[in-house]
CSV table of C-alpha atoms in Angstrom, one decimal:
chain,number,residue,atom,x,y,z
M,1,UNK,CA,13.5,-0.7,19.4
M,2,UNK,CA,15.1,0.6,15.9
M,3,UNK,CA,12.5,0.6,13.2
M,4,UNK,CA,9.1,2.9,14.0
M,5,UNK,CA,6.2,2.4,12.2
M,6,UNK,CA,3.5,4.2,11.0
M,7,UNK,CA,-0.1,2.6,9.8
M,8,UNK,CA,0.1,-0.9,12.1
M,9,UNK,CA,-3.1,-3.0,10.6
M,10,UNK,CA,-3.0,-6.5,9.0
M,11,UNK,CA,-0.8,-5.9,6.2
M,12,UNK,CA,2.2,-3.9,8.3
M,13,UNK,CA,1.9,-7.5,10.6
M,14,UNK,CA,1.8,-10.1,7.8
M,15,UNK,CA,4.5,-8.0,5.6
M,16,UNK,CA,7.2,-5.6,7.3
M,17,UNK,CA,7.0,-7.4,10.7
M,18,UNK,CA,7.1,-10.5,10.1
M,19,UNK,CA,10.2,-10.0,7.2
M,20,UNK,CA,11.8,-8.5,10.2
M,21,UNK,CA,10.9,-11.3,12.9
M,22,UNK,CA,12.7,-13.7,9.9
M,23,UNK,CA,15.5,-12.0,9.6
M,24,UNK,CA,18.5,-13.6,11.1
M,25,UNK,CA,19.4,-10.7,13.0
M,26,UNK,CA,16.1,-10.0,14.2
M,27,UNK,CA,17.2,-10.1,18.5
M,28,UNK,CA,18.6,-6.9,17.5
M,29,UNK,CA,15.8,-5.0,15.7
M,30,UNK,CA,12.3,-4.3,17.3
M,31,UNK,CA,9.4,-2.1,16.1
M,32,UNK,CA,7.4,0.4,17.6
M,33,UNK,CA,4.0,0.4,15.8
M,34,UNK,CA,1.2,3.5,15.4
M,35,UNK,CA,-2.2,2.4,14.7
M,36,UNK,CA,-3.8,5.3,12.0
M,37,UNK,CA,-6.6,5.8,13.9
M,38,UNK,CA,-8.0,3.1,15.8
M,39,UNK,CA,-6.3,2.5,19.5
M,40,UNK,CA,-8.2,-1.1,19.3
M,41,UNK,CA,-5.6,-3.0,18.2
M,42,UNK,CA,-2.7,-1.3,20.0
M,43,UNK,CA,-4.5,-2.3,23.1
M,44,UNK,CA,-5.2,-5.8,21.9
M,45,UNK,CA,-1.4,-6.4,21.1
M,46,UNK,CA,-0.1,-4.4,24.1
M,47,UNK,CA,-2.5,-6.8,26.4
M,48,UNK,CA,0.0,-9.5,24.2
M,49,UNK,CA,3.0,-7.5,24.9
M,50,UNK,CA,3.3,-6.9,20.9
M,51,UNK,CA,3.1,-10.9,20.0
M,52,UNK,CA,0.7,-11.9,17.8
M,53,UNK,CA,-0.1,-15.1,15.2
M,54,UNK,CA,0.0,-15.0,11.5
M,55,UNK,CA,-2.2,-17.7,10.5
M,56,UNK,CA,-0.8,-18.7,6.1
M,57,UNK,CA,-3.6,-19.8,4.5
M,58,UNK,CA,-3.4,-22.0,1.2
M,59,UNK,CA,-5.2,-25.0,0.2
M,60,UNK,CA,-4.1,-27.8,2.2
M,61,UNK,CA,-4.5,-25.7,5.8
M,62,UNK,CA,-3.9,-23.2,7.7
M,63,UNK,CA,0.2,-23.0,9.3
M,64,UNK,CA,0.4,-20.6,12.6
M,65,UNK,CA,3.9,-19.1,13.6
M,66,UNK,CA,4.3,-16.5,16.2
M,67,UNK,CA,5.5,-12.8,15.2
M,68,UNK,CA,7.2,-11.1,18.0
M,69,UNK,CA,9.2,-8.3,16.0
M,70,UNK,CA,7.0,-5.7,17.4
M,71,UNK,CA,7.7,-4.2,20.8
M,72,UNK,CA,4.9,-1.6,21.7
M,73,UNK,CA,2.4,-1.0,19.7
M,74,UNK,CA,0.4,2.6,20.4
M,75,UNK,CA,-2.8,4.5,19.0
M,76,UNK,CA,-2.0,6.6,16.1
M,77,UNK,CA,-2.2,9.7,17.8
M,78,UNK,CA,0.0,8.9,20.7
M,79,UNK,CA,1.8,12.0,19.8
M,80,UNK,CA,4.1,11.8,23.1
M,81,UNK,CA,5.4,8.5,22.3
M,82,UNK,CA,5.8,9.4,18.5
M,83,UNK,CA,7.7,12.5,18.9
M,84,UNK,CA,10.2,10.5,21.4
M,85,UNK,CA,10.8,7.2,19.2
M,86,UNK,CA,11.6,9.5,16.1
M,87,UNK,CA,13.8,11.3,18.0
M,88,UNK,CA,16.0,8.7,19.9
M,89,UNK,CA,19.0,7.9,18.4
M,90,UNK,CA,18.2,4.0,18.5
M,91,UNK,CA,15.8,4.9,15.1
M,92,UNK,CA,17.4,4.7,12.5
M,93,UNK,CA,14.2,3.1,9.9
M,94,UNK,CA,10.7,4.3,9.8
M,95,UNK,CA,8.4,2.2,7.6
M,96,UNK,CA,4.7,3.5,6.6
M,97,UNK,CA,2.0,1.2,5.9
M,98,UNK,CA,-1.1,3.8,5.5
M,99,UNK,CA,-2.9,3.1,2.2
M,100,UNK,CA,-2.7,5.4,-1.6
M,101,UNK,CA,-5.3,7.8,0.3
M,102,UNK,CA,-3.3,8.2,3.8
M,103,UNK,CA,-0.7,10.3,1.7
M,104,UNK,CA,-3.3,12.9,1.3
M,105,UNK,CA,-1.7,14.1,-2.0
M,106,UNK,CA,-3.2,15.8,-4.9
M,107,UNK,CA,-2.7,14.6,-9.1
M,108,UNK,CA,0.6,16.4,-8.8
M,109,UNK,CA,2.3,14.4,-5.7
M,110,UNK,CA,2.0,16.9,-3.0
M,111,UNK,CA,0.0,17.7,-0.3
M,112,UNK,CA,-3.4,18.8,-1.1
M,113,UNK,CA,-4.2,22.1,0.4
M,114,UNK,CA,-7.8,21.6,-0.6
M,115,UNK,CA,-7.9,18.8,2.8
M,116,UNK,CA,-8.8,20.5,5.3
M,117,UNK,CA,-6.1,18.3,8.0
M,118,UNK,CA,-3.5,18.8,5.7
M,119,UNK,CA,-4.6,22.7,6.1
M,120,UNK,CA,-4.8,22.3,9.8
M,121,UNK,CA,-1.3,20.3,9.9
M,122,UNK,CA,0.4,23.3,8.1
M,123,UNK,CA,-1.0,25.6,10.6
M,124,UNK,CA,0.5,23.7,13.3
M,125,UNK,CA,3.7,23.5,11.7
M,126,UNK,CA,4.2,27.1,11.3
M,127,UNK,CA,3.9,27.2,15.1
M,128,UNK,CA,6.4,24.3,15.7
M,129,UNK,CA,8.9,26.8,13.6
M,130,UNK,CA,8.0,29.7,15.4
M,131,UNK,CA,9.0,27.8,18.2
M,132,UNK,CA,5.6,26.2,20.0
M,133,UNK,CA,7.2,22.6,19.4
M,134,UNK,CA,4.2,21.7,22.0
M,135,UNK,CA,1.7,22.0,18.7
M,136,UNK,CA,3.4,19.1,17.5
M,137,UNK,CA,1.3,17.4,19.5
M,138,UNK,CA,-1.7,18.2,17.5
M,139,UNK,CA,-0.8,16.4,14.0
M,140,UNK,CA,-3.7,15.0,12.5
M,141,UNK,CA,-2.8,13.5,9.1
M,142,UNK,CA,-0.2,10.2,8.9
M,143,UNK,CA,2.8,12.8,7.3
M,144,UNK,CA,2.3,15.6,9.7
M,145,UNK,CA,2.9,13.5,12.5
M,146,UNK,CA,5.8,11.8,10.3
M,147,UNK,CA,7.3,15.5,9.8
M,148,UNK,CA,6.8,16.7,13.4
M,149,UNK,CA,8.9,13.8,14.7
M,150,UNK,CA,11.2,14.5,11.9
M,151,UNK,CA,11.4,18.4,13.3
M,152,UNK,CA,11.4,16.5,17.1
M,153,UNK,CA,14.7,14.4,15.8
M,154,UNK,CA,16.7,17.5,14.3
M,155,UNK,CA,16.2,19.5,17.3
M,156,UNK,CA,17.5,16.2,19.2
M,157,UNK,CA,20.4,15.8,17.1
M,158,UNK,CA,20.0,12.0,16.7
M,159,UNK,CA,21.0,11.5,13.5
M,160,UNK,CA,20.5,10.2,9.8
M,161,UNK,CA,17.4,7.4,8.9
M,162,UNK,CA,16.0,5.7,5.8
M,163,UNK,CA,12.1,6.0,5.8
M,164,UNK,CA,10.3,3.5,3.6
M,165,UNK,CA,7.0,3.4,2.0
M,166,UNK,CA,5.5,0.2,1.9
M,167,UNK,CA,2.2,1.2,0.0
M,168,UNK,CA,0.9,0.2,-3.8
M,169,UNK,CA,2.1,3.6,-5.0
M,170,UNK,CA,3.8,3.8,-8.1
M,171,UNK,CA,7.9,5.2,-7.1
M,172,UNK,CA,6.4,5.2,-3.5
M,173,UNK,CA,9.7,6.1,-1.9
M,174,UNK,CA,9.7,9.3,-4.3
M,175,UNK,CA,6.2,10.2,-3.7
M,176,UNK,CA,6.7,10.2,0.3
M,177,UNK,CA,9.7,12.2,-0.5
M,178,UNK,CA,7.7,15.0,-2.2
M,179,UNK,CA,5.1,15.0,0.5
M,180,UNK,CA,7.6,15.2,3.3
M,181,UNK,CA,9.3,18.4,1.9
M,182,UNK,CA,5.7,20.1,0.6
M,183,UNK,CA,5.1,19.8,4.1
M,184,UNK,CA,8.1,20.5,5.8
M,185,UNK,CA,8.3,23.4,3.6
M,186,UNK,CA,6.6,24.9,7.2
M,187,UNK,CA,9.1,24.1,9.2
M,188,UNK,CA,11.8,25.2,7.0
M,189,UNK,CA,15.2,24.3,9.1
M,190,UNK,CA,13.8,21.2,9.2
M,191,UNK,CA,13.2,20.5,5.6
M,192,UNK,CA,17.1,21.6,5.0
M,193,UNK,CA,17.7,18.8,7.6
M,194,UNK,CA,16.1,16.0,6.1
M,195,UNK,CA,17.8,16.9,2.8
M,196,UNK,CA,21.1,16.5,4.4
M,197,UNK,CA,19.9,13.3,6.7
M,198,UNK,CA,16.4,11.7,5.9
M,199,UNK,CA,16.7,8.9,2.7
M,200,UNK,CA,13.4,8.1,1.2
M,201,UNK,CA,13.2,3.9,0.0
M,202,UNK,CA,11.2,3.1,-2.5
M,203,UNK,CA,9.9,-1.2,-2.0
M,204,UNK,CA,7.4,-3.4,-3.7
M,205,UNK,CA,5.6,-4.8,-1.3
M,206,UNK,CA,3.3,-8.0,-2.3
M,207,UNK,CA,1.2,-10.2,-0.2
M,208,UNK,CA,-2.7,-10.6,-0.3
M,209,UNK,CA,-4.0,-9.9,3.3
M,210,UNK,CA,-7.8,-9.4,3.9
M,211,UNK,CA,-9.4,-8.3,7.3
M,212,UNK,CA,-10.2,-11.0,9.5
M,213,UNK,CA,-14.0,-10.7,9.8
M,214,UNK,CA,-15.7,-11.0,13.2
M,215,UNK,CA,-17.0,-14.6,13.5
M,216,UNK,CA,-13.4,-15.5,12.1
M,217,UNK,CA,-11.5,-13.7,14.4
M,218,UNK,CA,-13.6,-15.2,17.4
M,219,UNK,CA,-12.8,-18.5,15.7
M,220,UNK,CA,-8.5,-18.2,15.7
M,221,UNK,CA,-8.6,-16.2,19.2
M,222,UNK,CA,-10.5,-19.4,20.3
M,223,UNK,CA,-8.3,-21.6,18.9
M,224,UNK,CA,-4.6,-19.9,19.6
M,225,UNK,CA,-5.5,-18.0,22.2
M,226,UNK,CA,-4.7,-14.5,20.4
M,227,UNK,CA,-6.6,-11.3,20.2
M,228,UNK,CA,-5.2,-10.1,17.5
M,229,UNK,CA,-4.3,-12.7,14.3
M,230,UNK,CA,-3.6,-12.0,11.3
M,231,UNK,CA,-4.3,-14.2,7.9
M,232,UNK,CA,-2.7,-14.4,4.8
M,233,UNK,CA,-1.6,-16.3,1.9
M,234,UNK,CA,1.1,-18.2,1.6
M,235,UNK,CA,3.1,-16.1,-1.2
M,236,UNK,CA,4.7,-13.0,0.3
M,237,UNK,CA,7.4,-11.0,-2.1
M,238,UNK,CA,9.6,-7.8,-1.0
M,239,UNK,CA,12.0,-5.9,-3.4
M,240,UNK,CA,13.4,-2.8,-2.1
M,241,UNK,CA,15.3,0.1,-3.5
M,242,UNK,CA,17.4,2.7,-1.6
M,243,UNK,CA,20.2,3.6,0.7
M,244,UNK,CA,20.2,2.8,5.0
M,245,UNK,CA,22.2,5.4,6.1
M,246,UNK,CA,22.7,4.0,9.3
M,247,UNK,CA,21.9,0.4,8.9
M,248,UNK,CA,19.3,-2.0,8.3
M,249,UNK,CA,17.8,-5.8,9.5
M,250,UNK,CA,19.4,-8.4,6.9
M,251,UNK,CA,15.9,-8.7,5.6
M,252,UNK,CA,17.5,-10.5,2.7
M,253,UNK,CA,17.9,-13.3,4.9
M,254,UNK,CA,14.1,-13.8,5.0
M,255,UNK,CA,13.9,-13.6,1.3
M,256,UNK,CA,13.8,-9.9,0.2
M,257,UNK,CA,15.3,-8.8,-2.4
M,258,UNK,CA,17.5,-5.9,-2.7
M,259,UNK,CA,17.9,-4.2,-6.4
M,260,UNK,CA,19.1,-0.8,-7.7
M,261,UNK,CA,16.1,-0.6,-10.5
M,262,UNK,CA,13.1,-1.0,-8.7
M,263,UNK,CA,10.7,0.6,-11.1
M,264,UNK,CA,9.8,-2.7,-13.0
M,265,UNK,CA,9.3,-4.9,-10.3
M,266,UNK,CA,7.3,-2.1,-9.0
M,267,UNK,CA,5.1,-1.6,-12.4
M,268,UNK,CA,4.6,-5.9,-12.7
M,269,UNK,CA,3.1,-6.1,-9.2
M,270,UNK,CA,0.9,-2.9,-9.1
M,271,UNK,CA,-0.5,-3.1,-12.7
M,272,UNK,CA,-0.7,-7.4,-12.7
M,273,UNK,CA,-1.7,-7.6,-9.2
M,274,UNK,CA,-3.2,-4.3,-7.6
M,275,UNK,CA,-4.9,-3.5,-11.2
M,276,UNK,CA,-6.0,-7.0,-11.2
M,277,UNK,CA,-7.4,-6.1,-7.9
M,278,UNK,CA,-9.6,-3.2,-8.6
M,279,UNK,CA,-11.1,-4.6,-11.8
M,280,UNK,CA,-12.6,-7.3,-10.1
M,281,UNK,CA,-13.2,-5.1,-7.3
M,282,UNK,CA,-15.7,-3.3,-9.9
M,283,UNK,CA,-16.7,-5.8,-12.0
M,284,UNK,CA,-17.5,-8.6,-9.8
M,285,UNK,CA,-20.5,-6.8,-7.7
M,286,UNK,CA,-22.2,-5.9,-11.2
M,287,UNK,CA,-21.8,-10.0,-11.4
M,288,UNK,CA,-23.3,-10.7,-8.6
M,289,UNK,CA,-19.8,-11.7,-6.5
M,290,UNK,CA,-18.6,-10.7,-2.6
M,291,UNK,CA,-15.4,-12.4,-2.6
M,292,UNK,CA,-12.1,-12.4,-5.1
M,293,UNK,CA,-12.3,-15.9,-5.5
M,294,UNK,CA,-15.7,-16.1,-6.7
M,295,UNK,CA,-14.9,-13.6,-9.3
M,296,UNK,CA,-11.7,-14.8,-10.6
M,297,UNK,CA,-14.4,-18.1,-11.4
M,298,UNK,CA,-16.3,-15.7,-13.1
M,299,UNK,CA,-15.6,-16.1,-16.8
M,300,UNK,CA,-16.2,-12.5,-17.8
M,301,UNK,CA,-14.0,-11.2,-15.2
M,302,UNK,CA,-11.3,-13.4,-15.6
M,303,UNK,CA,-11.6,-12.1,-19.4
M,304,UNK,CA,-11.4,-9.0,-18.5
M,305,UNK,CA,-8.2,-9.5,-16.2
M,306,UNK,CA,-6.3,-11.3,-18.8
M,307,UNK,CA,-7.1,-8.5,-21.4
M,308,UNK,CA,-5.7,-5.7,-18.9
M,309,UNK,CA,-2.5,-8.0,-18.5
M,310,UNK,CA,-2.2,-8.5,-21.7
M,311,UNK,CA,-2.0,-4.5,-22.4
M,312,UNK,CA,0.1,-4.6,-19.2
M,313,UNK,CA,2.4,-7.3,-20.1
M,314,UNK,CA,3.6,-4.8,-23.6
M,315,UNK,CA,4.6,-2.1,-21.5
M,316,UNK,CA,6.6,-4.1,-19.5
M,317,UNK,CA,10.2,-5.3,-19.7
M,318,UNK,CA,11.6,-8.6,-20.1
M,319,UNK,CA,13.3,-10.9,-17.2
M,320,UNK,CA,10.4,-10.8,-14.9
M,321,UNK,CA,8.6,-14.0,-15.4
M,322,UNK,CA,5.6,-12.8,-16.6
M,323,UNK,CA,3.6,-15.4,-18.0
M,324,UNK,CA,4.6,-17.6,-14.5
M,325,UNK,CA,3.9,-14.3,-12.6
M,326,UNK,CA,0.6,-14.1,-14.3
M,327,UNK,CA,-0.6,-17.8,-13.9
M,328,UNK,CA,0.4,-17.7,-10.1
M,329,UNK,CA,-1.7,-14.7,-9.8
M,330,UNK,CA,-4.5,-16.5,-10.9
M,331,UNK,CA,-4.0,-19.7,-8.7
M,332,UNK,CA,-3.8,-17.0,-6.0
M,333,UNK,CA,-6.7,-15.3,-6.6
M,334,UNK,CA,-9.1,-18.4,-6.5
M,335,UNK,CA,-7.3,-19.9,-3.2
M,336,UNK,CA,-11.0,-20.5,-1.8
M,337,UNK,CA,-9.8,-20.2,1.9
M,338,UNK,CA,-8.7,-16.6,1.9
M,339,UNK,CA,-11.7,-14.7,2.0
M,340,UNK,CA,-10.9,-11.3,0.3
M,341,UNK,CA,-14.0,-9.3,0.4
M,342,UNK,CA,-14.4,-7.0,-3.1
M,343,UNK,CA,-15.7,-4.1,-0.9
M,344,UNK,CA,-12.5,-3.9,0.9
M,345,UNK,CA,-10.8,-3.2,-1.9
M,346,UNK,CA,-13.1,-1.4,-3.6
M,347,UNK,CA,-12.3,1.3,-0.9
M,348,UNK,CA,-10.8,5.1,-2.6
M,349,UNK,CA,-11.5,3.0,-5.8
M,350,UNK,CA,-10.6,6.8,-8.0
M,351,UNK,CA,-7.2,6.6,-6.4
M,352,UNK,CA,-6.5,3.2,-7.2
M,353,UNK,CA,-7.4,3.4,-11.1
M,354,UNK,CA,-5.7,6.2,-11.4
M,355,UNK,CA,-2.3,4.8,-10.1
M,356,UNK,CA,-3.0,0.9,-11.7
M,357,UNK,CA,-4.7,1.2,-14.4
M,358,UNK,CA,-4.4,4.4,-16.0
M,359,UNK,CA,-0.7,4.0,-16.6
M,360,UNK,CA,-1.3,1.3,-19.0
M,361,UNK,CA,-3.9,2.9,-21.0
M,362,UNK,CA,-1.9,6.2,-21.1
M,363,UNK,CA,1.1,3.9,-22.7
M,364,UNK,CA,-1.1,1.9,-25.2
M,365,UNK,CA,-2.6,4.8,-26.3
M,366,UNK,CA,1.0,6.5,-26.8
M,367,UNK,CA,2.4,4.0,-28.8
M,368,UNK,CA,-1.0,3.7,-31.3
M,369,UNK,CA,-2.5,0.4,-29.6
M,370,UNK,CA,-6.3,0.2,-29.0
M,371,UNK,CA,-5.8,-0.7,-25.1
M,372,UNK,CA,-9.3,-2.4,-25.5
M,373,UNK,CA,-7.7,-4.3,-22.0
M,374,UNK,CA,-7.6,-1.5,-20.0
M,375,UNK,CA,-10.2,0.6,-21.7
M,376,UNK,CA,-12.7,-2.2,-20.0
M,377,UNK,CA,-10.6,-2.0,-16.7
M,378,UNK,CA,-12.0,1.8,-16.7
M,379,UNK,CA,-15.4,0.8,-18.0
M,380,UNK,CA,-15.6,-1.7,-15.4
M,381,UNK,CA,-14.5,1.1,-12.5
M,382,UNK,CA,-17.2,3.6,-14.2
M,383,UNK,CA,-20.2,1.4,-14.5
M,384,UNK,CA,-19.7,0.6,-10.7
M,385,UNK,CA,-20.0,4.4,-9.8
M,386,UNK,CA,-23.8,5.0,-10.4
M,387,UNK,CA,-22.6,8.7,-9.9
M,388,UNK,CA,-21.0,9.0,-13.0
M,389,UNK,CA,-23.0,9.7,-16.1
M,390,UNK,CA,-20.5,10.8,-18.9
M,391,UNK,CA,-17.5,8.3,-19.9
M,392,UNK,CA,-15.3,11.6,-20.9
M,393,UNK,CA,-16.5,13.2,-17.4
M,394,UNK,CA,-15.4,10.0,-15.3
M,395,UNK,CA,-11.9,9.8,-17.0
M,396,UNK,CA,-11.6,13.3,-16.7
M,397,UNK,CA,-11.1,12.5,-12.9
M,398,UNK,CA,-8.0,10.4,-13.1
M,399,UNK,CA,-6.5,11.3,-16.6
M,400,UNK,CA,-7.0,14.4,-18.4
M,401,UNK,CA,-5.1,12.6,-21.7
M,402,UNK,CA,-7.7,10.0,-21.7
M,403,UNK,CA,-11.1,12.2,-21.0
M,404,UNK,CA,-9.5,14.6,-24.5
M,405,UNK,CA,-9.0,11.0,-26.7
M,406,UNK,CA,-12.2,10.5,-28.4
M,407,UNK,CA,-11.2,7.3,-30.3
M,408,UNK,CA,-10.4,5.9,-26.4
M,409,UNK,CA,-13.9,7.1,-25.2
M,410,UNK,CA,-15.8,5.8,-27.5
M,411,UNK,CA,-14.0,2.0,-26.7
M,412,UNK,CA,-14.6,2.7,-22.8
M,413,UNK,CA,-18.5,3.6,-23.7
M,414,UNK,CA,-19.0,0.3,-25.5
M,415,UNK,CA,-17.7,-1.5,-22.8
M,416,UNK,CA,-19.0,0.3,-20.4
M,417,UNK,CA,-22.6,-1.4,-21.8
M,418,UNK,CA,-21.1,-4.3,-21.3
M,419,UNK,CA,-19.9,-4.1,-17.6
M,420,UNK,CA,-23.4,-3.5,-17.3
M,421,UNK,CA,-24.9,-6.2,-18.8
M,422,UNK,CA,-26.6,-8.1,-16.0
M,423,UNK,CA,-25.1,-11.4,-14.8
M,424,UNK,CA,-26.6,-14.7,-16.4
């Protein structure tokens, strides 16, 4: 075991583990795996001794191949088992799969003292410093637990390691960064450590993977005898930024790509993709739709995807196949066999416009465009959210520029009416 990982759920499995089991040195890199909170699944794949079945979906069938990168999988606060993987010298990679939210950060990056388990997790760090390293054990939130074992490896003396964000964040290896040291600021010897040992990778990580519902996961645990499948499409893209101080799998072997400017790849997939994502997420309910595919079909919310790309696509640099990007995006959105419910991603739906779609508005609107795209990309997100009653009010909640720019209201208030025309 070399690579611990933090957030194990369907994307972690369809994504980081199974790059790894591709790699052609994978015999000599295995993955422990933390659940966030469930121990469900950790029990499922430990009864599977950590193999599992990712099942690619596209049009013509399903394909199955085994994944067998991961070596124990545990409950996510297995503390015990945490605090001894990040501190063997074998580690040298943690990866994080635990969602915009999991970071538990505020506007400005770092952790939000207004959470109460953030508050709690800074209490207990205090007393790791003071020298109760046993309150380590009672880390709530994914980054405490993260910078307890980080503590747990300096006080081991076991070396440098690269830990990599895999979530839609925007410069997610940065953001991580910044939480780390807000927090470690507790544990003070320990944040001077990490600065000296600890590298923070930023990736882009792209592959549509929605839960496997009930009745289906009875159907593939009948059919390949596995407890705990995981479904996907076909189309899986990596590109990763950031130094390995003491080595890596040769995931370019299993087609990841490995680049010193990250933050365009980075922009094209979480503004095309993930803002594509939570527009539709939004918009298609109001239509009358349950499922990604049936809203992409939907001529009004296809509309208003294109629009948002289109304000997208003008912030966006040349050399990254756009308009090929842009037409596979929509081919993968109305694959009819991947069942991507809009209510799973319409989950910390705030967090989500604020990171892909208010960028684009914020950059039109600098540079004296209309952003009419994404100004219905917000309408769509505020005439979902029955709570909010005042277009300046709602943007005031993920961009301060935007709430003050009356021109901008006023186009997000016409479209918000209509978002909220009624479906015919």
């Amino acid at each position: 075991m070399r690579i611990v990982h933090l957030g194990l759920g369907a994307f972690s499995r369809s994504h980081t583990a199974w790059y790894t089991s591709r790699a052609d040195d994978a015999a000599q890199w295995g993955i422990a795996a933390y659940t966030g909170r469930s121990a469900g699944l950790a029990d499922a794949l430990t009864a599977q001794d950590g193999v599992y079945s990712l099942v690619t979906r596209s049009a013509a069938g399903d394909r199955q191949e085994v994944v067998e990168s991961i070596v124990r999988a545990h409950p996510g606060d297995d503390m015990a088992s945490l605090l001894a993987d990040l501190s063997a010298p074998a580690t040298v990679i943690v990866t994080l799969t635990i969602t915009e939210a999991g970071y538990r950060t505020g506007a400005d990056g770092l952790p939000d003292d207004l959470d109460p388990l953030v508050v709690a997790d800074r209490r207990l760090l205090a007393r790791v410093a003071e020298g109760d390293v046993d309150a380590a054990r009672g880390m709530r939130t994914a980054l405490g637990r993260l910078v307890a074992g980080l503590d747990a490896r300096r006080r081991a003396g076991a070396g440098p390691l690269a830990v990599v964000s895999c979530d839609n964040l925007p410069d997610n290896g940065g953001h991580l960064s910044r939480a780390v040291f807000g927090l470690a600021a507790s544990v003070p010897e320990t944040a001077r450590w990490c600065a000296d040992q600890v590298s923070f990778v930023s990736c882009s990580v792209d592959r549509i993977t929605p839960r496997v519902e009930p009745a289906e996961l009875a159907r593939l645990t009948a059919r390949y005898g596995d407890a705990a499948p995981v479904v996907a499409e076909d189309f899986s893209d990596w590109v990763i930024s950031g130094e390995f101080p003491a080595g890596r799998p040769a995931w370019e072997t299993a087609g990841a790509r490995f680049t010193v400017d990250l933050e365009p790849w980075e922009a094209r997939k979480l503004w095309l993709l993930n803002g594509a994502h939570t527009i539709l997420a939004c918009l298609g309910p109001l239509r009358g739709h349950d499922l990604v595919s049936e809203a992409i079909s939907d001529e009004v919310c296809r509309d208003a995807v294109e629009h948002f790309w289109d304000d997208a696509q003008r912030s966006l640099p040349g050399g990254l196949g756009l308009p090929a990007y842009r037409h596979a995006l929509l081919e993968r959105f109305a694959n009819p066999r991947i069942a991507h419910p809009l209510a799973q991603i319409a989950l910390d739906t705030a967090t989500k416009v604020r990171l892909r779609i208010v960028p684009v508005a914020e950059r039109e609107r600098a540079a004296g465009r209309p952003a009419s795209g994404a100004a219905g990309a917000l309408a769509a997100w505020l005439a979902s959210d029955g709570a909010i009653r005042a277009t300046a009010t709602g943007l005031a909640r993920v961009s301060a520029s935007l709430a003050e720019d009356d021109e901008f209201v006023a186009e997000v208030t016409r479209a918000i009416g209509r978002a909220a025309a009624p479906s015919r």
